[in-house]
Amino acid sequence: MRKTALVFPLVIWASMAATALQNPDQPQPLRITKGPKVENVTRDTATVAWSTNISSGTVLHYGTDRDKLDQKAEMPWGGFTHRVTAKGLKPGVTYYFQAESNQAQGTGASATSEIGSFTTKDQ
């Protein structure tokens, strides 16, 4: 019984020490945790939303060439939920987009999504 009483606290201490080494007091990396999701598409606009694990900026890069996302829509910095509307789009055209959250609070880090697409309505 006495050995068990001594071993158990030692096991708990070792477990806590290992956890502390694995999770030092460094900020978490910025990640897109949900989305991006195309929420609404009209003839000339598209709204895209996503979420992050750290408050950060909101930028949507988009264009008609998947390899050249040369336009962008932004919202003011700050938040875990990001929603931005691309405006001035052409009807019946497929656009490609990539969500970016930048300037993460505490680190200044950025995270980007994979490239997605949507097609504006003809009418």
CSV table of N, CA and C in Angstrom, one decimal:
chain,number,residue,atom,x,y,z
A,1,MET,N,0.8,-1.2,0.0
A,1,MET,CA,0.0,0.0,0.0
A,1,MET,C,0.9,1.3,0.0
A,2,ARG,N,2.0,1.2,0.7
A,2,ARG,CA,2.8,2.4,0.8
A,2,ARG,C,3.5,2.7,-0.5
A,3,LYS,N,3.9,1.7,-1.3
A,3,LYS,CA,4.5,1.9,-2.6
A,3,LYS,C,3.5,2.6,-3.6
A,4,THR,N,2.2,2.2,-3.5
A,4,THR,CA,1.2,2.8,-4.4
A,4,THR,C,1.0,4.3,-4.0
A,5,ALA,N,1.1,4.6,-2.7
A,5,ALA,CA,0.9,5.9,-2.3
A,5,ALA,C,2.0,6.8,-2.8
A,6,LEU,N,3.2,6.3,-2.9
A,6,LEU,CA,4.4,7.1,-3.3
A,6,LEU,C,4.4,7.2,-4.9
A,7,VAL,N,4.0,6.1,-5.5
A,7,VAL,CA,4.1,6.1,-7.0
A,7,VAL,C,3.1,7.0,-7.6
A,8,PHE,N,1.8,7.0,-7.1
A,8,PHE,CA,0.8,7.7,-7.7
A,8,PHE,C,1.1,9.2,-7.8
A,9,PRO,N,1.5,9.9,-6.8
A,9,PRO,CA,1.9,11.3,-6.9
A,9,PRO,C,3.0,11.5,-7.9
A,10,LEU,N,3.9,10.6,-8.0
A,10,LEU,CA,5.0,10.7,-8.9
A,10,LEU,C,4.5,10.7,-10.3
A,11,VAL,N,3.6,9.8,-10.6
A,11,VAL,CA,3.0,9.6,-11.9
A,11,VAL,C,2.3,10.9,-12.3
A,12,ILE,N,1.5,11.5,-11.4
A,12,ILE,CA,0.8,12.7,-11.7
A,12,ILE,C,1.8,13.9,-12.0
A,13,TRP,N,2.8,14.0,-11.1
A,13,TRP,CA,3.8,15.0,-11.4
A,13,TRP,C,4.5,14.9,-12.7
A,14,ALA,N,4.8,13.7,-13.1
A,14,ALA,CA,5.5,13.4,-14.4
A,14,ALA,C,4.6,13.8,-15.5
A,15,SER,N,3.3,13.5,-15.4
A,15,SER,CA,2.3,13.8,-16.4
A,15,SER,C,2.2,15.3,-16.6
A,16,MET,N,2.1,16.0,-15.5
A,16,MET,CA,2.0,17.5,-15.5
A,16,MET,C,3.3,18.1,-16.1
A,17,ALA,N,4.4,17.6,-15.8
A,17,ALA,CA,5.7,18.1,-16.3
A,17,ALA,C,5.7,17.9,-17.8
A,18,ALA,N,5.3,16.8,-18.3
A,18,ALA,CA,5.3,16.5,-19.8
A,18,ALA,C,4.3,17.4,-20.5
A,19,THR,N,3.2,17.7,-19.9
A,19,THR,CA,2.2,18.6,-20.5
A,19,THR,C,2.8,20.0,-20.6
A,20,ALA,N,3.4,20.4,-19.6
A,20,ALA,CA,4.0,21.8,-19.5
A,20,ALA,C,5.1,21.9,-20.6
A,21,LEU,N,5.9,20.9,-20.9
A,21,LEU,CA,6.9,20.9,-21.9
A,21,LEU,C,6.3,20.9,-23.3
A,22,GLN,N,5.1,20.2,-23.5
A,22,GLN,CA,4.5,20.2,-24.8
A,22,GLN,C,3.7,21.5,-25.1
A,23,ASN,N,3.3,22.2,-24.1
A,23,ASN,CA,2.5,23.4,-24.2
A,23,ASN,C,3.1,24.6,-23.5
A,24,PRO,N,4.3,25.0,-24.0
A,24,PRO,CA,4.9,26.2,-23.4
A,24,PRO,C,4.0,27.4,-23.5
A,25,ASP,N,4.4,28.5,-22.8
A,25,ASP,CA,3.6,29.7,-22.8
A,25,ASP,C,3.8,30.5,-24.1
A,26,GLN,N,3.5,29.8,-25.3
A,26,GLN,CA,3.6,30.4,-26.6
A,26,GLN,C,2.2,30.5,-27.1
A,27,PRO,N,1.9,31.5,-27.9
A,27,PRO,CA,0.6,31.6,-28.5
A,27,PRO,C,0.3,30.5,-29.5
A,28,GLN,N,-1.0,30.1,-29.6
A,28,GLN,CA,-1.4,29.1,-30.5
A,28,GLN,C,-1.2,29.7,-31.9
A,29,PRO,N,-0.9,28.8,-32.9
A,29,PRO,CA,-0.9,29.3,-34.3
A,29,PRO,C,-2.2,29.6,-34.8
A,30,LEU,N,-2.3,30.6,-35.6
A,30,LEU,CA,-3.6,31.0,-36.2
A,30,LEU,C,-4.1,29.9,-37.2
A,31,ARG,N,-5.3,29.5,-37.1
A,31,ARG,CA,-5.9,28.5,-38.0
A,31,ARG,C,-7.3,29.0,-38.4
A,32,ILE,N,-7.7,28.6,-39.6
A,32,ILE,CA,-9.1,28.8,-40.0
A,32,ILE,C,-9.8,27.5,-39.6
A,33,THR,N,-10.7,27.7,-38.7
A,33,THR,CA,-11.4,26.6,-38.0
A,33,THR,C,-12.7,26.1,-38.7
A,34,LYS,N,-13.3,27.0,-39.5
A,34,LYS,CA,-14.5,26.6,-40.1
A,34,LYS,C,-14.6,27.4,-41.4
A,35,GLY,N,-15.0,26.7,-42.5
A,35,GLY,CA,-15.1,27.4,-43.8
A,35,GLY,C,-13.8,27.5,-44.6
A,36,PRO,N,-13.7,28.3,-45.5
A,36,PRO,CA,-14.7,29.4,-45.9
A,36,PRO,C,-16.0,28.8,-46.6
A,37,LYS,N,-17.1,29.5,-46.4
A,37,LYS,CA,-18.4,29.0,-47.0
A,37,LYS,C,-18.9,30.2,-47.8
A,38,VAL,N,-19.4,29.9,-49.0
A,38,VAL,CA,-20.0,31.0,-49.8
A,38,VAL,C,-21.5,31.0,-49.3
A,39,GLU,N,-21.9,32.2,-48.7
A,39,GLU,CA,-23.2,32.3,-48.1
A,39,GLU,C,-24.2,32.8,-49.0
A,40,ASN,N,-23.9,33.7,-49.9
A,40,ASN,CA,-24.9,34.3,-50.7
A,40,ASN,C,-24.2,34.8,-52.0
A,41,VAL,N,-24.9,34.5,-53.2
A,41,VAL,CA,-24.4,35.0,-54.5
A,41,VAL,C,-25.5,35.6,-55.2
A,42,THR,N,-25.2,36.8,-55.8
A,42,THR,CA,-26.2,37.5,-56.7
A,42,THR,C,-25.5,37.7,-58.0
A,43,ARG,N,-26.1,38.5,-58.9
A,43,ARG,CA,-25.5,38.8,-60.2
A,43,ARG,C,-24.2,39.5,-60.1
A,44,ASP,N,-24.0,40.4,-59.0
A,44,ASP,CA,-22.8,41.2,-58.9
A,44,ASP,C,-22.1,41.2,-57.6
A,45,THR,N,-22.6,40.3,-56.7
A,45,THR,CA,-21.9,40.2,-55.3
A,45,THR,C,-21.8,38.7,-54.9
A,46,ALA,N,-20.9,38.5,-54.0
A,46,ALA,CA,-20.8,37.2,-53.3
A,46,ALA,C,-20.3,37.4,-51.9
A,47,THR,N,-20.9,36.8,-50.9
A,47,THR,CA,-20.5,36.9,-49.5
A,47,THR,C,-19.9,35.6,-49.1
A,48,VAL,N,-18.7,35.7,-48.5
A,48,VAL,CA,-18.0,34.5,-48.0
A,48,VAL,C,-17.7,34.7,-46.6
A,49,ALA,N,-17.8,33.6,-45.8
A,49,ALA,CA,-17.6,33.6,-44.3
A,49,ALA,C,-16.7,32.5,-43.9
A,50,TRP,N,-16.0,32.7,-42.8
A,50,TRP,CA,-15.1,31.7,-42.2
A,50,TRP,C,-14.9,32.1,-40.7
A,51,SER,N,-14.3,31.2,-40.0
A,51,SER,CA,-14.0,31.4,-38.6
A,51,SER,C,-12.5,31.1,-38.3
A,52,THR,N,-12.0,31.7,-37.3
A,52,THR,CA,-10.6,31.4,-36.9
A,52,THR,C,-10.5,31.2,-35.4
A,53,ASN,N,-9.4,30.6,-34.9
A,53,ASN,CA,-9.3,30.4,-33.5
A,53,ASN,C,-8.7,31.6,-32.7
A,54,ILE,N,-8.2,32.6,-33.5
A,54,ILE,CA,-7.6,33.8,-32.9
A,54,ILE,C,-8.2,35.0,-33.6
A,55,SER,N,-8.5,36.1,-32.9
A,55,SER,CA,-9.0,37.3,-33.5
A,55,SER,C,-7.9,37.8,-34.5
A,56,SER,N,-8.4,38.1,-35.7
A,56,SER,CA,-7.5,38.4,-36.8
A,56,SER,C,-8.2,39.2,-37.9
A,57,GLY,N,-7.5,39.6,-38.9
A,57,GLY,CA,-8.0,40.4,-40.0
A,57,GLY,C,-8.8,39.5,-41.0
A,58,THR,N,-9.5,40.2,-41.9
A,58,THR,CA,-10.4,39.6,-42.9
A,58,THR,C,-10.1,40.1,-44.3
A,59,VAL,N,-9.6,39.2,-45.2
A,59,VAL,CA,-9.3,39.5,-46.5
A,59,VAL,C,-9.8,38.4,-47.4
A,60,LEU,N,-10.5,38.7,-48.5
A,60,LEU,CA,-10.9,37.7,-49.5
A,60,LEU,C,-10.2,38.1,-50.8
A,61,HIS,N,-9.3,37.2,-51.3
A,61,HIS,CA,-8.6,37.4,-52.6
A,61,HIS,C,-9.5,36.6,-53.6
A,62,TYR,N,-9.7,37.2,-54.7
A,62,TYR,CA,-10.6,36.6,-55.7
A,62,TYR,C,-10.2,37.0,-57.1
A,63,GLY,N,-10.7,36.3,-58.1
A,63,GLY,CA,-10.5,36.6,-59.5
A,63,GLY,C,-11.1,35.5,-60.4
A,64,THR,N,-11.0,35.8,-61.7
A,64,THR,CA,-11.6,34.8,-62.6
A,64,THR,C,-10.6,33.8,-63.1
A,65,ASP,N,-9.3,34.0,-62.7
A,65,ASP,CA,-8.3,33.0,-63.0
A,65,ASP,C,-7.8,32.4,-61.7
A,66,ARG,N,-7.9,31.1,-61.6
A,66,ARG,CA,-7.5,30.4,-60.3
A,66,ARG,C,-6.1,30.7,-59.9
A,67,ASP,N,-5.3,30.9,-60.9
A,67,ASP,CA,-3.8,31.2,-60.6
A,67,ASP,C,-3.5,32.7,-60.4
A,68,LYS,N,-4.5,33.5,-60.5
A,68,LYS,CA,-4.3,35.0,-60.4
A,68,LYS,C,-5.5,35.6,-59.7
A,69,LEU,N,-5.4,35.5,-58.4
A,69,LEU,CA,-6.5,36.1,-57.6
A,69,LEU,C,-6.1,37.6,-57.3
A,70,ASP,N,-6.4,38.4,-58.3
A,70,ASP,CA,-5.9,39.8,-58.4
A,70,ASP,C,-6.8,40.9,-57.8
A,71,GLN,N,-7.9,40.4,-57.2
A,71,GLN,CA,-8.8,41.4,-56.6
A,71,GLN,C,-9.0,41.0,-55.1
A,72,LYS,N,-9.4,42.0,-54.3
A,72,LYS,CA,-9.6,41.7,-52.9
A,72,LYS,C,-10.7,42.5,-52.3
A,73,ALA,N,-11.3,41.9,-51.3
A,73,ALA,CA,-12.3,42.6,-50.5
A,73,ALA,C,-11.9,42.4,-49.0
A,74,GLU,N,-11.9,43.5,-48.2
A,74,GLU,CA,-11.5,43.4,-46.9
A,74,GLU,C,-12.5,44.0,-45.9
A,75,MET,N,-12.4,43.6,-44.7
A,75,MET,CA,-13.2,44.1,-43.6
A,75,MET,C,-12.2,44.6,-42.5
A,76,PRO,N,-12.7,45.5,-41.6
A,76,PRO,CA,-11.8,46.0,-40.6
A,76,PRO,C,-11.3,44.8,-39.7
A,77,TRP,N,-10.1,45.1,-39.2
A,77,TRP,CA,-9.4,44.0,-38.4
A,77,TRP,C,-10.2,43.7,-37.1
A,78,GLY,N,-10.1,42.5,-36.7
A,78,GLY,CA,-10.6,42.0,-35.5
A,78,GLY,C,-11.8,41.1,-35.5
A,79,GLY,N,-11.7,40.0,-34.9
A,79,GLY,CA,-12.8,39.1,-34.8
A,79,GLY,C,-12.4,37.6,-35.0
A,80,PHE,N,-13.3,36.7,-34.6
A,80,PHE,CA,-13.1,35.3,-34.8
A,80,PHE,C,-14.0,34.8,-36.0
A,81,THR,N,-15.1,35.6,-36.2
A,81,THR,CA,-15.9,35.3,-37.4
A,81,THR,C,-15.7,36.3,-38.4
A,82,HIS,N,-15.5,35.8,-39.6
A,82,HIS,CA,-15.1,36.7,-40.7
A,82,HIS,C,-16.1,36.6,-41.8
A,83,ARG,N,-16.6,37.7,-42.3
A,83,ARG,CA,-17.6,37.8,-43.4
A,83,ARG,C,-17.3,39.0,-44.3
A,84,VAL,N,-17.2,38.7,-45.6
A,84,VAL,CA,-16.8,39.8,-46.5
A,84,VAL,C,-17.6,39.6,-47.8
A,85,THR,N,-18.0,40.7,-48.4
A,85,THR,CA,-18.7,40.7,-49.7
A,85,THR,C,-17.9,41.3,-50.8
A,86,ALA,N,-17.7,40.5,-51.8
A,86,ALA,CA,-17.0,40.9,-53.0
A,86,ALA,C,-18.1,41.6,-53.9
A,87,LYS,N,-17.9,42.8,-54.3
A,87,LYS,CA,-18.9,43.6,-55.1
A,87,LYS,C,-18.3,43.9,-56.5
A,88,GLY,N,-19.3,44.3,-57.4
A,88,GLY,CA,-18.9,44.7,-58.7
A,88,GLY,C,-18.5,43.5,-59.6
A,89,LEU,N,-19.1,42.3,-59.3
A,89,LEU,CA,-18.8,41.1,-60.1
A,89,LEU,C,-19.6,41.1,-61.4
A,90,LYS,N,-19.2,40.3,-62.3
A,90,LYS,CA,-20.0,40.2,-63.6
A,90,LYS,C,-20.9,39.0,-63.5
A,91,PRO,N,-22.1,39.2,-64.1
A,91,PRO,CA,-23.1,38.1,-64.0
A,91,PRO,C,-22.7,36.9,-64.8
A,92,GLY,N,-23.0,35.7,-64.3
A,92,GLY,CA,-22.8,34.4,-65.0
A,92,GLY,C,-21.3,34.0,-65.1
A,93,VAL,N,-20.5,34.6,-64.3
A,93,VAL,CA,-19.0,34.3,-64.3
A,93,VAL,C,-18.6,33.5,-63.1
A,94,THR,N,-17.7,32.5,-63.3
A,94,THR,CA,-17.1,31.8,-62.2
A,94,THR,C,-15.9,32.5,-61.7
A,95,TYR,N,-15.9,32.7,-60.4
A,95,TYR,CA,-14.8,33.4,-59.7
A,95,TYR,C,-14.2,32.4,-58.7
A,96,TYR,N,-12.9,32.5,-58.6
A,96,TYR,CA,-12.1,31.7,-57.6
A,96,TYR,C,-11.7,32.6,-56.4
A,97,PHE,N,-11.6,32.0,-55.3
A,97,PHE,CA,-11.3,32.9,-54.1
A,97,PHE,C,-10.5,32.1,-53.1
A,98,GLN,N,-9.8,32.9,-52.3
A,98,GLN,CA,-9.0,32.3,-51.1
A,98,GLN,C,-9.2,33.3,-50.0
A,99,ALA,N,-9.6,32.7,-48.8
A,99,ALA,CA,-9.8,33.5,-47.6
A,99,ALA,C,-8.4,33.6,-46.9
A,100,GLU,N,-8.2,34.8,-46.4
A,100,GLU,CA,-7.0,35.0,-45.6
A,100,GLU,C,-7.4,35.8,-44.3
A,101,SER,N,-6.9,35.3,-43.2
A,101,SER,CA,-6.9,36.0,-41.9
A,101,SER,C,-5.5,36.4,-41.6
A,102,ASN,N,-5.3,37.7,-41.4
A,102,ASN,CA,-3.9,38.1,-41.1
A,102,ASN,C,-3.9,38.9,-39.8
A,103,GLN,N,-2.6,39.3,-39.5
A,103,GLN,CA,-2.4,40.1,-38.3
A,103,GLN,C,-3.1,39.6,-37.0
A,104,ALA,N,-2.9,38.3,-36.8
A,104,ALA,CA,-3.5,37.6,-35.6
A,104,ALA,C,-3.1,38.3,-34.4
A,105,GLN,N,-4.0,38.5,-33.5
A,105,GLN,CA,-3.7,39.1,-32.2
A,105,GLN,C,-2.6,38.4,-31.5
A,106,GLY,N,-1.6,39.1,-31.0
A,106,GLY,CA,-0.6,38.5,-30.2
A,106,GLY,C,0.6,38.0,-31.0
A,107,THR,N,0.4,37.7,-32.3
A,107,THR,CA,1.5,37.1,-33.1
A,107,THR,C,1.7,37.8,-34.4
A,108,GLY,N,0.7,38.4,-35.0
A,108,GLY,CA,0.8,39.0,-36.3
A,108,GLY,C,0.8,38.0,-37.4
A,109,ALA,N,0.5,36.7,-37.1
A,109,ALA,CA,0.5,35.6,-38.1
A,109,ALA,C,-0.6,35.7,-39.1
A,110,SER,N,-0.5,34.9,-40.2
A,110,SER,CA,-1.5,34.8,-41.2
A,110,SER,C,-1.9,33.4,-41.4
A,111,ALA,N,-3.1,33.2,-41.9
A,111,ALA,CA,-3.6,31.8,-42.3
A,111,ALA,C,-4.4,32.0,-43.6
A,112,THR,N,-4.3,31.1,-44.5
A,112,THR,CA,-5.1,31.1,-45.7
A,112,THR,C,-5.8,29.8,-45.9
A,113,SER,N,-6.9,29.9,-46.6
A,113,SER,CA,-7.7,28.7,-47.0
A,113,SER,C,-7.2,28.1,-48.3
A,114,GLU,N,-7.8,27.0,-48.6
A,114,GLU,CA,-7.6,26.5,-50.0
A,114,GLU,C,-8.4,27.3,-50.9
A,115,ILE,N,-8.2,27.2,-52.2
A,115,ILE,CA,-9.0,28.0,-53.2
A,115,ILE,C,-10.3,27.3,-53.4
A,116,GLY,N,-11.4,28.2,-53.4
A,116,GLY,CA,-12.7,27.8,-53.6
A,116,GLY,C,-13.3,28.5,-54.8
A,117,SER,N,-14.5,28.3,-55.2
A,117,SER,CA,-15.1,29.0,-56.3
A,117,SER,C,-16.6,29.2,-56.1
A,118,PHE,N,-17.1,30.1,-56.9
A,118,PHE,CA,-18.6,30.4,-57.0
A,118,PHE,C,-18.9,30.9,-58.4
A,119,THR,N,-20.1,30.8,-58.8
A,119,THR,CA,-20.5,31.4,-60.1
A,119,THR,C,-21.6,32.4,-59.8
A,120,THR,N,-21.5,33.6,-60.3
A,120,THR,CA,-22.5,34.6,-60.1
A,120,THR,C,-23.8,34.3,-60.9
A,121,LYS,N,-24.9,34.7,-60.5
A,121,LYS,CA,-26.2,34.4,-61.1
A,121,LYS,C,-26.3,35.2,-62.5
A,122,ASP,N,-26.9,34.5,-63.4
A,122,ASP,CA,-27.1,35.2,-64.7
A,122,ASP,C,-28.2,36.3,-64.7
A,123,GLN,N,-29.2,36.1,-63.9
A,123,GLN,CA,-30.3,37.1,-63.8
A,123,GLN,C,-30.7,37.4,-62.4
